[in-house]
XYZ file of C-alpha atoms in Angstrom:
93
model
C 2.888 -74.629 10.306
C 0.565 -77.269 11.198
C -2.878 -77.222 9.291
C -6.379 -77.668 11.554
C -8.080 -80.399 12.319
C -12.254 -79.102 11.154
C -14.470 -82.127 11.691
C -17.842 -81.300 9.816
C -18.145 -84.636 8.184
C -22.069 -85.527 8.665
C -22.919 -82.780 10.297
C -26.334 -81.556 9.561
C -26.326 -78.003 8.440
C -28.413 -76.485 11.097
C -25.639 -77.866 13.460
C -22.752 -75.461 11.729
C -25.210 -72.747 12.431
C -24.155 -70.224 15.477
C -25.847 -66.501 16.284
C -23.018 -64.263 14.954
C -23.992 -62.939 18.871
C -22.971 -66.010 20.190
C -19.336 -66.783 21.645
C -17.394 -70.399 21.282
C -15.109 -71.561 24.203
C -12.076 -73.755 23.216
C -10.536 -75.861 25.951
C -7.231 -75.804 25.694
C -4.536 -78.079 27.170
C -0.178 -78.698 26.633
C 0.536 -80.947 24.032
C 3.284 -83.249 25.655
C 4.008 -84.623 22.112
C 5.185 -81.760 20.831
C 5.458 -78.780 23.688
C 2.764 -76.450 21.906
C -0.903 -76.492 22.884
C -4.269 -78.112 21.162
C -7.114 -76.256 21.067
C -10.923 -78.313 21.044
C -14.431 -76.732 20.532
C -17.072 -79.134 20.996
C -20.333 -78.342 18.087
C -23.769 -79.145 19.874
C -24.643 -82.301 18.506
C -21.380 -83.776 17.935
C -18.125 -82.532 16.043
C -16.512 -79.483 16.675
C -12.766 -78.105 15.751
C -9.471 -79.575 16.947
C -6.477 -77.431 16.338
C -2.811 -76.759 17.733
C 0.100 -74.634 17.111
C 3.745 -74.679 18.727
C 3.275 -71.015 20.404
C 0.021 -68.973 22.051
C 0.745 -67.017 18.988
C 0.662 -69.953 16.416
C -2.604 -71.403 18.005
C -4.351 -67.748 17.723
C -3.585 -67.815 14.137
C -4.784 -71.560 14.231
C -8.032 -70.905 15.581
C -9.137 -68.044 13.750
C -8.440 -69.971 10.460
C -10.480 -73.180 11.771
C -13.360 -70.784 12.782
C -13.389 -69.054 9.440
C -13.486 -72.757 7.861
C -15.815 -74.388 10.081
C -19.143 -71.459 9.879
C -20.283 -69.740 6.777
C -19.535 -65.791 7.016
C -23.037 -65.095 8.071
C -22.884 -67.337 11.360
C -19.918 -67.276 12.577
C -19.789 -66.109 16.367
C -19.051 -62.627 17.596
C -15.677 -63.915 20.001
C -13.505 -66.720 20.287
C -12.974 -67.426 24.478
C -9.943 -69.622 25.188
C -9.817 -71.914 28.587
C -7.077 -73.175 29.766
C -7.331 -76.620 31.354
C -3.774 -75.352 33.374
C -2.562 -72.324 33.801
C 0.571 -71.914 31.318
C 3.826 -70.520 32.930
C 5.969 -68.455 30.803
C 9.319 -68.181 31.621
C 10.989 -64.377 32.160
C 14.523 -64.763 33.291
């Protein structure tokens, strides 16, 4: 398993600060280097979290771990929304 990507470096603290109300939105888009997905949240002010995982599964897992990282227990946000920059296509048959 892959680990995240949490970029925090020089980030004043009042940056990693979100109302525990509030909700993050992670643009997500294919990976065509390795068939999974990455997942990017953009911090006001500059950084944010980059993550990926193989599967929708693995990047769920992925994301909730880089959220837990990135914001102290106090702040971090209510819900995690996830938009996809193309619709994925899962195969059935």
């Amino acid at each position: 398993m892959r680990s995240s990507l949490i970029d925090a470096r020089s980030q004043p603290a009042y940056f990693l600060r979100v109302s525990n109300d509030a909700e993050i939105i992670f643009d997500v888009e294919p990976c065509a280097a390795t068939g999974g997905y990455v997942a990017r949240w953009d911090a006001p002010g500059g950084g944010g979290i980059t993550t990926q995982g193989d599967s929708f599964g693995e990047l769920d897992i992925m994301i909730a771990d880089a959220v837990s990282g990135y914001f102290e227990p106090a702040q971090r946000p209510r819900s995690v929304r996830l938009h996809f920059s193309q619709d994925p296509v899962l195969a059935v048959s």
